[in-house]
Amino acid sequence: MPLDDLDRTHLARAVVLAREALLDGDEPFGSVLVDATGAVRFEDRNRTKDGDQTRHPEFEIARWAANNLTPDERATATVYTSGEHCPMCSAAHAWVGLGRIAYAASSAQITGWRASWGGSPSPVAPLPIQDIAPGIVVDGPEPSLEDDVKELQRRSFERG
Ligand SMILES: [Zn+2]
């Protein structure tokens, strides 16, 4: 389904969380879990600065959902995220039976930006979510948030 105003509101919150992560020394990624009633059930942001590179918010959401939501609640929930799920998080999302994903910027966009700034490739291939989890409904990117996400990524890249 196309992104609507409510989707954009949740995506904007994910970008706010990404900014918080950047300002706290982590990588600029944030995510929000919204249930079928529209209630925000959980949110988190990247926490990799202390050395555990698996501390992605989308992975944290999958773990939280497995422990706190019924299978039906998980299947009907939407995860909003500032940047498209990486393969690790796509797999975790699918393994716990979560529903739709909406992202502000795609992995291809972020990878392209970092390459244009002279970055070296990520140790994990930037595969689209549906290459990892073909059953998941995925929407994005959201053009109105592209500049914000790109700026956060640029500041993170320049910080090193
Ligand atoms: Zn991830």
GROMACS .gro file of N, CA and C and ligand atoms in nm:
model
  481
    1MET      N    1   0.085  -0.120   0.000
    1MET     CA    2   0.000   0.000   0.000
    1MET      C    3   0.088   0.125   0.000
    2PRO      N    4   0.044   0.232  -0.063
    2PRO     CA    5   0.129   0.352  -0.065
    2PRO      C    6   0.138   0.416   0.074
    3LEU      N    7   0.241   0.493   0.093
    3LEU     CA    8   0.260   0.562   0.220
    3LEU      C    9   0.161   0.676   0.232
    4ASP      N   10   0.093   0.685   0.347
    4ASP     CA   11  -0.003   0.794   0.369
    4ASP      C   12   0.048   0.885   0.480
    5ASP      N   13  -0.035   0.981   0.520
    5ASP     CA   14   0.010   1.080   0.618
    5ASP      C   15   0.044   1.016   0.753
    6LEU      N   16  -0.035   0.916   0.793
    6LEU     CA   17  -0.005   0.849   0.919
    6LEU      C   18   0.129   0.777   0.911
    7ASP      N   19   0.153   0.712   0.797
    7ASP     CA   20   0.283   0.648   0.777
    7ASP      C   21   0.395   0.751   0.788
    8ARG      N   22   0.375   0.866   0.725
    8ARG     CA   23   0.480   0.969   0.728
    8ARG      C   24   0.505   1.020   0.870
    9THR      N   25   0.400   1.026   0.951
    9THR     CA   26   0.416   1.067   1.091
    9THR      C   27   0.506   0.969   1.167
   10HIS      N   28   0.481   0.840   1.148
   10HIS     CA   29   0.563   0.739   1.216
   10HIS      C   30   0.705   0.736   1.161
   11LEU      N   31   0.718   0.755   1.030
   11LEU     CA   32   0.852   0.758   0.970
   11LEU      C   33   0.931   0.880   1.021
   12ALA      N   34   0.861   0.991   1.036
   12ALA     CA   35   0.928   1.111   1.089
   12ALA      C   36   0.978   1.085   1.232
   13ARG      N   37   0.900   1.013   1.311
   13ARG     CA   38   0.945   0.976   1.446
   13ARG      C   39   1.070   0.887   1.440
   14ALA      N   40   1.072   0.794   1.346
   14ALA     CA   41   1.189   0.707   1.330
   14ALA      C   42   1.313   0.792   1.298
   15VAL      N   43   1.295   0.897   1.219
   15VAL     CA   44   1.409   0.984   1.185
   15VAL      C   45   1.452   1.065   1.307
   16VAL      N   46   1.356   1.107   1.390
   16VAL     CA   47   1.392   1.175   1.517
   16VAL      C   48   1.478   1.082   1.604
   17LEU      N   49   1.438   0.956   1.613
   17LEU     CA   50   1.516   0.859   1.690
   17LEU      C   51   1.655   0.841   1.629
   18ALA      N   52   1.663   0.843   1.497
   18ALA     CA   53   1.793   0.832   1.429
   18ALA      C   54   1.882   0.950   1.466
   19ARG      N   55   1.823   1.068   1.473
   19ARG     CA   56   1.900   1.187   1.512
   19ARG      C   57   1.949   1.175   1.656
   20GLU      N   58   1.861   1.126   1.744
   20GLU     CA   59   1.902   1.104   1.884
   20GLU      C   60   2.021   1.009   1.892
   21ALA      N   61   2.016   0.904   1.812
   21ALA     CA   62   2.127   0.807   1.810
   21ALA      C   63   2.256   0.875   1.768
   22LEU      N   64   2.249   0.953   1.661
   22LEU     CA   65   2.369   1.022   1.612
   22LEU      C   66   2.426   1.113   1.720
   23LEU      N   67   2.339   1.190   1.784
   23LEU     CA   68   2.385   1.286   1.885
   23LEU      C   69   2.444   1.215   2.007
   24ASP      N   70   2.406   1.089   2.028
   24ASP     CA   71   2.459   1.013   2.142
   24ASP      C   72   2.580   0.927   2.102
   25GLY      N   73   2.629   0.945   1.978
   25GLY     CA   74   2.749   0.874   1.937
   25GLY      C   75   2.724   0.743   1.866
   26ASP      N   76   2.597   0.710   1.845
   26ASP     CA   77   2.564   0.587   1.772
   26ASP      C   78   2.538   0.619   1.625
   27GLU      N   79   2.506   0.517   1.549
   27GLU     CA   80   2.477   0.538   1.407
   27GLU      C   81   2.332   0.584   1.391
   28PRO      N   82   2.305   0.669   1.291
   28PRO     CA   83   2.174   0.735   1.279
   28PRO      C   84   2.066   0.647   1.217
   29PHE      N   85   2.014   0.558   1.301
   29PHE     CA   86   1.901   0.475   1.259
   29PHE      C   87   1.802   0.466   1.374
   30GLY      N   88   1.672   0.478   1.344
   30GLY     CA   89   1.568   0.465   1.444
   30GLY      C   90   1.448   0.391   1.386
   31SER      N   91   1.371   0.325   1.475
   31SER     CA   92   1.259   0.243   1.430
   31SER      C   93   1.145   0.246   1.532
   32VAL      N   94   1.023   0.227   1.480
   32VAL     CA   95   0.903   0.234   1.562
   32VAL      C   96   0.812   0.116   1.525
   33LEU      N   97   0.758   0.049   1.627
   33LEU     CA   98   0.665  -0.063   1.606
   33LEU      C   99   0.524  -0.015   1.638
   34VAL      N  100   0.434  -0.024   1.540
   34VAL     CA  101   0.296   0.022   1.555
   34VAL      C  102   0.202  -0.096   1.533
   35ASP      N  103   0.107  -0.113   1.626
   35ASP     CA  104   0.018  -0.228   1.613
   35ASP      C  105  -0.102  -0.195   1.523
   36ALA      N  106  -0.191  -0.294   1.508
   36ALA     CA  107  -0.302  -0.280   1.414
   36ALA      C  108  -0.402  -0.172   1.455
   37THR      N  109  -0.400  -0.133   1.583
   37THR     CA  110  -0.489  -0.026   1.627
   37THR      C  111  -0.428   0.111   1.605
   38GLY      N  112  -0.301   0.114   1.560
   38GLY     CA  113  -0.233   0.242   1.540
   38GLY      C  114  -0.152   0.287   1.660
   39ALA      N  115  -0.147   0.204   1.765
   39ALA     CA  116  -0.072   0.241   1.886
   39ALA      C  117   0.076   0.209   1.868
   40VAL      N  118   0.161   0.302   1.910
   40VAL     CA  119   0.305   0.276   1.913
   40VAL      C  120   0.333   0.184   2.032
   41ARG      N  121   0.386   0.066   2.006
   41ARG     CA  122   0.410  -0.032   2.111
   41ARG      C  123   0.554  -0.034   2.159
   42PHE      N  124   0.647   0.002   2.070
   42PHE     CA  125   0.789  -0.004   2.107
   42PHE      C  126   0.866   0.080   2.007
   43GLU      N  127   0.973   0.142   2.054
   43GLU     CA  128   1.061   0.215   1.962
   43GLU      C  129   1.202   0.206   2.016
   44ASP      N  130   1.297   0.217   1.925
   44ASP     CA  131   1.437   0.212   1.967
   44ASP      C  132   1.520   0.277   1.858
   45ARG      N  133   1.650   0.288   1.886
   45ARG     CA  134   1.742   0.344   1.787
   45ARG      C  135   1.873   0.268   1.799
   46ASN      N  136   1.959   0.291   1.702
   46ASN     CA  137   2.086   0.220   1.697
   46ASN      C  138   2.165   0.242   1.827
   47ARG      N  139   2.232   0.133   1.874
   47ARG     CA  140   2.313   0.140   1.995
   47ARG      C  141   2.444   0.064   1.976
   48THR      N  142   2.515   0.093   1.867
   48THR     CA  143   2.634   0.015   1.834
   48THR      C  144   2.764   0.077   1.882
   49LYS      N  145   2.760   0.193   1.944
   49LYS     CA  146   2.885   0.265   1.972
   49LYS      C  147   2.975   0.189   2.070
   50ASP      N  148   2.919   0.100   2.153
   50ASP     CA  149   3.002   0.028   2.249
   50ASP      C  150   3.061  -0.100   2.192
   51GLY      N  151   3.042  -0.122   2.060
   51GLY     CA  152   3.114  -0.231   1.995
   51GLY      C  153   3.032  -0.349   1.948
   52ASP      N  154   2.905  -0.356   1.991
   52ASP     CA  155   2.820  -0.466   1.943
   52ASP      C  156   2.744  -0.418   1.819
   53GLN      N  157   2.794  -0.459   1.702
   53GLN     CA  158   2.737  -0.410   1.576
   53GLN      C  159   2.603  -0.474   1.539
   54THR      N  160   2.551  -0.560   1.629
   54THR     CA  161   2.417  -0.615   1.603
   54THR      C  162   2.309  -0.535   1.674
   55ARG      N  163   2.346  -0.428   1.744
   55ARG     CA  164   2.246  -0.352   1.820
   55ARG      C  165   2.167  -0.256   1.729
   56HIS      N  166   2.101  -0.313   1.631
   56HIS     CA  167   2.016  -0.236   1.539
   56HIS      C  168   1.875  -0.229   1.596
   57PRO      N  169   1.806  -0.115   1.578
   57PRO     CA  170   1.671  -0.103   1.635
   57PRO      C  171   1.571  -0.203   1.578
   58GLU      N  172   1.589  -0.240   1.452
   58GLU     CA  173   1.495  -0.334   1.390
   58GLU      C  174   1.509  -0.473   1.452
   59PHE      N  175   1.632  -0.508   1.490
   59PHE     CA  176   1.659  -0.636   1.556
   59PHE      C  177   1.598  -0.634   1.697
   60GLU      N  178   1.615  -0.520   1.765
   60GLU     CA  179   1.559  -0.504   1.900
   60GLU      C  180   1.407  -0.515   1.895
   61ILE      N  181   1.347  -0.456   1.793
   61ILE     CA  182   1.202  -0.464   1.778
   61ILE      C  183   1.157  -0.610   1.758
   62ALA      N  184   1.230  -0.684   1.677
   62ALA     CA  185   1.193  -0.824   1.654
   62ALA      C  186   1.197  -0.903   1.785
   63ARG      N  187   1.303  -0.882   1.863
   63ARG     CA  188   1.314  -0.951   1.992
   63ARG      C  189   1.203  -0.908   2.087
   64TRP      N  190   1.176  -0.778   2.092
   64TRP     CA  191   1.071  -0.729   2.181
   64TRP      C  192   0.936  -0.788   2.139
   65ALA      N  193   0.911  -0.789   2.011
   65ALA     CA  194   0.781  -0.839   1.962
   65ALA      C  195   0.764  -0.987   1.993
   66ALA      N  196   0.872  -1.064   1.979
   66ALA     CA  197   0.863  -1.207   2.008
   66ALA      C  198   0.826  -1.230   2.154
   67ASN      N  199   0.872  -1.142   2.240
   67ASN     CA  200   0.850  -1.161   2.384
   67ASN      C  201   0.724  -1.095   2.436
   68ASN      N  202   0.666  -1.004   2.359
   68ASN     CA  203   0.558  -0.922   2.413
   68ASN      C  204   0.430  -0.920   2.331
   69LEU      N  205   0.431  -0.969   2.210
   69LEU     CA  206   0.312  -0.965   2.126
   69LEU      C  207   0.270  -1.107   2.088
   70THR      N  208   0.140  -1.126   2.068
   70THR     CA  209   0.090  -1.254   2.017
   70THR      C  210   0.128  -1.267   1.870
   71PRO      N  211   0.123  -1.389   1.817
   71PRO     CA  212   0.152  -1.405   1.674
   71PRO      C  213   0.061  -1.317   1.586
   72ASP      N  214  -0.067  -1.307   1.623
   72ASP     CA  215  -0.156  -1.224   1.543
   72ASP      C  216  -0.119  -1.075   1.552
   73GLU      N  217  -0.084  -1.031   1.673
   73GLU     CA  218  -0.041  -0.890   1.687
   73GLU      C  219   0.084  -0.862   1.605
   74ARG      N  220   0.175  -0.958   1.603
   74ARG     CA  221   0.298  -0.938   1.525
   74ARG      C  222   0.266  -0.931   1.376
   75ALA      N  223   0.181  -1.019   1.330
   75ALA     CA  224   0.151  -1.026   1.186
   75ALA      C  225   0.081  -0.901   1.135
   76THR      N  226   0.006  -0.835   1.223
   76THR     CA  227  -0.070  -0.717   1.181
   76THR      C  228  -0.002  -0.586   1.218
   77ALA      N  229   0.118  -0.593   1.276
   77ALA     CA  230   0.193  -0.473   1.312
   77ALA      C  231   0.270  -0.421   1.191
   78THR      N  232   0.307  -0.294   1.199
   78THR     CA  233   0.396  -0.232   1.099
   78THR      C  234   0.520  -0.181   1.169
   79VAL      N  235   0.636  -0.205   1.110
   79VAL     CA  236   0.761  -0.148   1.160
   79VAL      C  237   0.803  -0.034   1.068
   80TYR      N  238   0.816   0.084   1.128
   80TYR     CA  239   0.863   0.202   1.056
   80TYR      C  240   1.009   0.223   1.090
   81THR      N  241   1.090   0.252   0.990
   81THR     CA  242   1.233   0.264   1.016
   81THR      C  243   1.295   0.369   0.925
   82SER      N  244   1.396   0.437   0.980
   82SER     CA  245   1.457   0.546   0.904
   82SER      C  246   1.533   0.493   0.783
   83GLY      N  247   1.596   0.378   0.797
   83GLY     CA  248   1.669   0.315   0.688
   83GLY      C  249   1.624   0.171   0.673
   84GLU      N  250   1.615   0.128   0.550
   84GLU     CA  251   1.569  -0.009   0.522
   84GLU      C  252   1.644  -0.113   0.606
   85HIS      N  253   1.571  -0.213   0.652
   85HIS     CA  254   1.631  -0.323   0.730
   85HIS      C  255   1.752  -0.382   0.656
   86CYS      N  256   1.858  -0.411   0.731
   86CYS     CA  257   1.970  -0.488   0.677
   86CYS      C  258   1.929  -0.635   0.671
   87PRO      N  259   2.010  -0.721   0.605
   87PRO     CA  260   1.973  -0.863   0.599
   87PRO      C  261   1.952  -0.927   0.735
   88MET      N  262   2.035  -0.896   0.833
   88MET     CA  263   2.017  -0.953   0.968
   88MET      C  264   1.879  -0.917   1.023
   89CYS      N  265   1.843  -0.792   1.011
   89CYS     CA  266   1.715  -0.747   1.069
   89CYS      C  267   1.596  -0.793   0.985
   90SER      N  268   1.614  -0.802   0.853
   90SER     CA  269   1.507  -0.856   0.768
   90SER      C  270   1.477  -1.000   0.811
   91ALA      N  271   1.582  -1.077   0.835
   91ALA     CA  272   1.563  -1.216   0.876
   91ALA      C  273   1.495  -1.223   1.012
   92ALA      N  274   1.541  -1.143   1.107
   92ALA     CA  275   1.481  -1.144   1.241
   92ALA      C  276   1.332  -1.106   1.233
   93HIS      N  277   1.302  -1.005   1.153
   93HIS     CA  278   1.165  -0.959   1.135
   93HIS      C  279   1.077  -1.073   1.083
   94ALA      N  280   1.128  -1.143   0.982
   94ALA     CA  281   1.050  -1.253   0.924
   94ALA      C  282   1.040  -1.373   1.018
   95TRP      N  283   1.148  -1.404   1.088
   95TRP     CA  284   1.146  -1.520   1.179
   95TRP      C  285   1.044  -1.503   1.290
   96VAL      N  286   1.023  -1.382   1.337
   96VAL     CA  287   0.926  -1.363   1.446
   96VAL      C  288   0.786  -1.332   1.394
   97GLY      N  289   0.770  -1.330   1.262
   97GLY     CA  290   0.635  -1.318   1.205
   97GLY      C  291   0.576  -1.178   1.208
   98LEU      N  292   0.664  -1.076   1.203
   98LEU     CA  293   0.613  -0.939   1.197
   98LEU      C  294   0.557  -0.908   1.058
   99GLY      N  295   0.476  -0.802   1.051
   99GLY     CA  296   0.406  -0.767   0.928
   99GLY      C  297   0.481  -0.667   0.841
  100ARG      N  298   0.406  -0.569   0.797
  100ARG     CA  299   0.457  -0.473   0.700
  100ARG      C  300   0.577  -0.393   0.752
  101ILE      N  301   0.662  -0.352   0.659
  101ILE     CA  302   0.773  -0.261   0.688
  101ILE      C  303   0.759  -0.138   0.600
  102ALA      N  304   0.778  -0.019   0.659
  102ALA     CA  305   0.788   0.104   0.582
  102ALA      C  306   0.919   0.173   0.621
  103TYR      N  307   0.994   0.217   0.521
  103TYR     CA  308   1.122   0.283   0.550
  103TYR      C  309   1.130   0.418   0.481
  104ALA      N  310   1.210   0.508   0.542
  104ALA     CA  311   1.228   0.641   0.484
  104ALA      C  312   1.328   0.639   0.370
  105ALA      N  313   1.441   0.571   0.390
  105ALA     CA  314   1.544   0.561   0.287
  105ALA      C  315   1.580   0.415   0.266
  106SER      N  316   1.608   0.379   0.141
  106SER     CA  317   1.640   0.240   0.110
  106SER      C  318   1.788   0.211   0.136
  107SER      N  319   1.820   0.083   0.150
  107SER     CA  320   1.960   0.042   0.162
  107SER      C  321   2.039   0.085   0.039
  108ALA      N  322   1.976   0.079  -0.078
  108ALA     CA  323   2.046   0.119  -0.200
  108ALA      C  324   2.079   0.268  -0.196
  109GLN      N  325   1.986   0.349  -0.147
  109GLN     CA  326   2.015   0.493  -0.135
  109GLN      C  327   2.131   0.518  -0.040
  110ILE      N  328   2.123   0.458   0.079
  110ILE     CA  329   2.225   0.483   0.181
  110ILE      C  330   2.362   0.432   0.134
  111THR      N  331   2.362   0.314   0.072
  111THR     CA  332   2.488   0.260   0.019
  111THR      C  333   2.545   0.352  -0.089
  112GLY      N  334   2.458   0.404  -0.173
  112GLY     CA  335   2.502   0.493  -0.279
  112GLY      C  336   2.559   0.623  -0.224
  113TRP      N  337   2.493   0.678  -0.123
  113TRP     CA  338   2.544   0.802  -0.062
  113TRP      C  339   2.682   0.779  -0.004
  114ARG      N  340   2.697   0.670   0.072
  114ARG     CA  341   2.825   0.644   0.138
  114ARG      C  342   2.935   0.620   0.035
  115ALA      N  343   2.902   0.553  -0.074
  115ALA     CA  344   3.001   0.531  -0.180
  115ALA      C  345   3.041   0.665  -0.243
  116SER      N  346   2.944   0.755  -0.261
  116SER     CA  347   2.974   0.885  -0.324
  116SER      C  348   3.061   0.970  -0.233
  117TRP      N  349   3.060   0.942  -0.102
  117TRP     CA  350   3.145   1.016  -0.008
  117TRP      C  351   3.282   0.948   0.009
  118GLY      N  352   3.303   0.838  -0.063
  118GLY     CA  353   3.431   0.769  -0.056
  118GLY      C  354   3.437   0.659   0.048
  119GLY      N  355   3.322   0.613   0.096
  119GLY     CA  356   3.319   0.509   0.198
  119GLY      C  357   3.352   0.372   0.142
  120SER      N  358   3.400   0.284   0.230
  120SER     CA  359   3.424   0.146   0.189
  120SER      C  360   3.297   0.065   0.210
  121PRO      N  361   3.283  -0.045   0.136
  121PRO     CA  362   3.157  -0.122   0.144
  121PRO      C  363   3.134  -0.179   0.284
  122SER      N  364   3.007  -0.194   0.319
  122SER     CA  365   2.968  -0.259   0.443
  122SER      C  366   3.012  -0.405   0.441
  123PRO      N  367   3.039  -0.465   0.558
  123PRO     CA  368   3.072  -0.609   0.560
  123PRO      C  369   2.953  -0.698   0.527
  124VAL      N  370   2.833  -0.640   0.526
  124VAL     CA  371   2.712  -0.716   0.493
  124VAL      C  372   2.652  -0.659   0.364
  125ALA      N  373   2.619  -0.746   0.270
  125ALA     CA  374   2.564  -0.699   0.142
  125ALA      C  375   2.432  -0.624   0.166
  126PRO      N  376   2.414  -0.510   0.100
  126PRO     CA  377   2.293  -0.430   0.121
  126PRO      C  378   2.174  -0.483   0.041
  127LEU      N  379   2.135  -0.605   0.067
  127LEU     CA  380   2.026  -0.666  -0.009
  127LEU      C  381   1.892  -0.606   0.032
  128PRO      N  382   1.800  -0.590  -0.064
  128PRO     CA  383   1.665  -0.544  -0.029
  128PRO      C  384   1.596  -0.643   0.065
  129ILE      N  385   1.506  -0.590   0.148
  129ILE     CA  386   1.433  -0.674   0.243
  129ILE      C  387   1.372  -0.795   0.174
  130GLN      N  388   1.310  -0.773   0.060
  130GLN     CA  389   1.235  -0.882  -0.003
  130GLN      C  390   1.325  -0.988  -0.066
  131ASP      N  391   1.456  -0.959  -0.078
  131ASP     CA  392   1.549  -1.066  -0.117
  131ASP      C  393   1.570  -1.163  -0.002
  132ILE      N  394   1.554  -1.115   0.121
  132ILE     CA  395   1.574  -1.197   0.241
  132ILE      C  396   1.441  -1.255   0.289
  133ALA      N  397   1.337  -1.173   0.285
  133ALA     CA  398   1.206  -1.209   0.340
  133ALA      C  399   1.098  -1.178   0.236
  134PRO      N  400   1.081  -1.268   0.138
  134PRO     CA  401   0.994  -1.237   0.024
  134PRO      C  402   0.847  -1.221   0.059
  135GLY      N  403   0.806  -1.266   0.177
  135GLY     CA  404   0.665  -1.256   0.213
  135GLY      C  405   0.625  -1.125   0.278
  136ILE      N  406   0.722  -1.038   0.304
  136ILE     CA  407   0.693  -0.915   0.378
  136ILE      C  408   0.648  -0.804   0.282
  137VAL      N  409   0.539  -0.734   0.318
  137VAL     CA  410   0.497  -0.615   0.244
  137VAL      C  411   0.591  -0.501   0.283
  138VAL      N  412   0.651  -0.437   0.184
  138VAL     CA  413   0.751  -0.332   0.209
  138VAL      C  414   0.715  -0.207   0.131
  139ASP      N  415   0.716  -0.094   0.199
  139ASP     CA  416   0.689   0.035   0.133
  139ASP      C  417   0.800   0.133   0.164
  140GLY      N  418   0.834   0.215   0.069
  140GLY     CA  419   0.939   0.316   0.081
  140GLY      C  420   1.014   0.324  -0.050
  141PRO      N  421   1.103   0.418  -0.065
  141PRO     CA  422   1.136   0.523   0.032
  141PRO      C  423   1.031   0.634   0.036
  142GLU      N  424   1.050   0.725   0.132
  142GLU     CA  425   0.962   0.840   0.147
  142GLU      C  426   1.041   0.967   0.107
  143PRO      N  427   1.010   1.024  -0.010
  143PRO     CA  428   1.092   1.135  -0.061
  143PRO      C  429   1.098   1.256   0.032
  144SER      N  430   0.991   1.282   0.109
  144SER     CA  431   0.992   1.402   0.194
  144SER      C  432   1.092   1.391   0.309
  145LEU      N  433   1.140   1.271   0.339
  145LEU     CA  434   1.238   1.253   0.447
  145LEU      C  435   1.379   1.225   0.397
  146GLU      N  436   1.393   1.218   0.266
  146GLU     CA  437   1.523   1.177   0.209
  146GLU      C  438   1.635   1.272   0.251
  147ASP      N  439   1.612   1.402   0.241
  147ASP     CA  440   1.719   1.497   0.274
  147ASP      C  441   1.760   1.485   0.420
  148ASP      N  442   1.662   1.467   0.510
  148ASP     CA  443   1.694   1.454   0.652
  148ASP      C  444   1.780   1.330   0.678
  149VAL      N  445   1.739   1.218   0.620
  149VAL     CA  446   1.814   1.093   0.642
  149VAL      C  447   1.954   1.106   0.582
  150LYS      N  448   1.962   1.164   0.464
  150LYS     CA  449   2.093   1.178   0.399
  150LYS      C  450   2.186   1.265   0.484
  151GLU      N  451   2.133   1.373   0.540
  151GLU     CA  452   2.215   1.462   0.623
  151GLU      C  453   2.267   1.389   0.748
  152LEU      N  454   2.179   1.311   0.812
  152LEU     CA  455   2.224   1.234   0.929
  152LEU      C  456   2.332   1.134   0.892
  153GLN      N  457   2.312   1.068   0.778
  153GLN     CA  458   2.412   0.971   0.732
  153GLN      C  459   2.544   1.040   0.700
  154ARG      N  460   2.537   1.159   0.640
  154ARG     CA  461   2.659   1.232   0.605
  154ARG      C  462   2.736   1.271   0.732
  155ARG      N  463   2.662   1.320   0.832
  155ARG     CA  464   2.730   1.358   0.956
  155ARG      C  465   2.793   1.238   1.024
  156SER      N  466   2.726   1.125   1.020
  156SER     CA  467   2.781   1.003   1.078
  156SER      C  468   2.905   0.959   1.001
  157PHE      N  469   2.897   0.966   0.867
  157PHE     CA  470   3.010   0.925   0.784
  157PHE      C  471   3.131   1.014   0.812
  158GLU      N  472   3.108   1.145   0.821
  158GLU     CA  473   3.220   1.237   0.839
  158GLU      C  474   3.281   1.224   0.980
  159ARG      N  475   3.200   1.180   1.074
  159ARG     CA  476   3.252   1.157   1.209
  159ARG      C  477   3.341   1.033   1.212
  160GLY      N  478   3.310   0.938   1.121
  160GLY     CA  479   3.390   0.814   1.111
  160GLY      C  480   3.352   0.711   1.212
  161ZN      ZN  481   1.999  -0.429   1.083
   0.00000   0.00000   0.00000
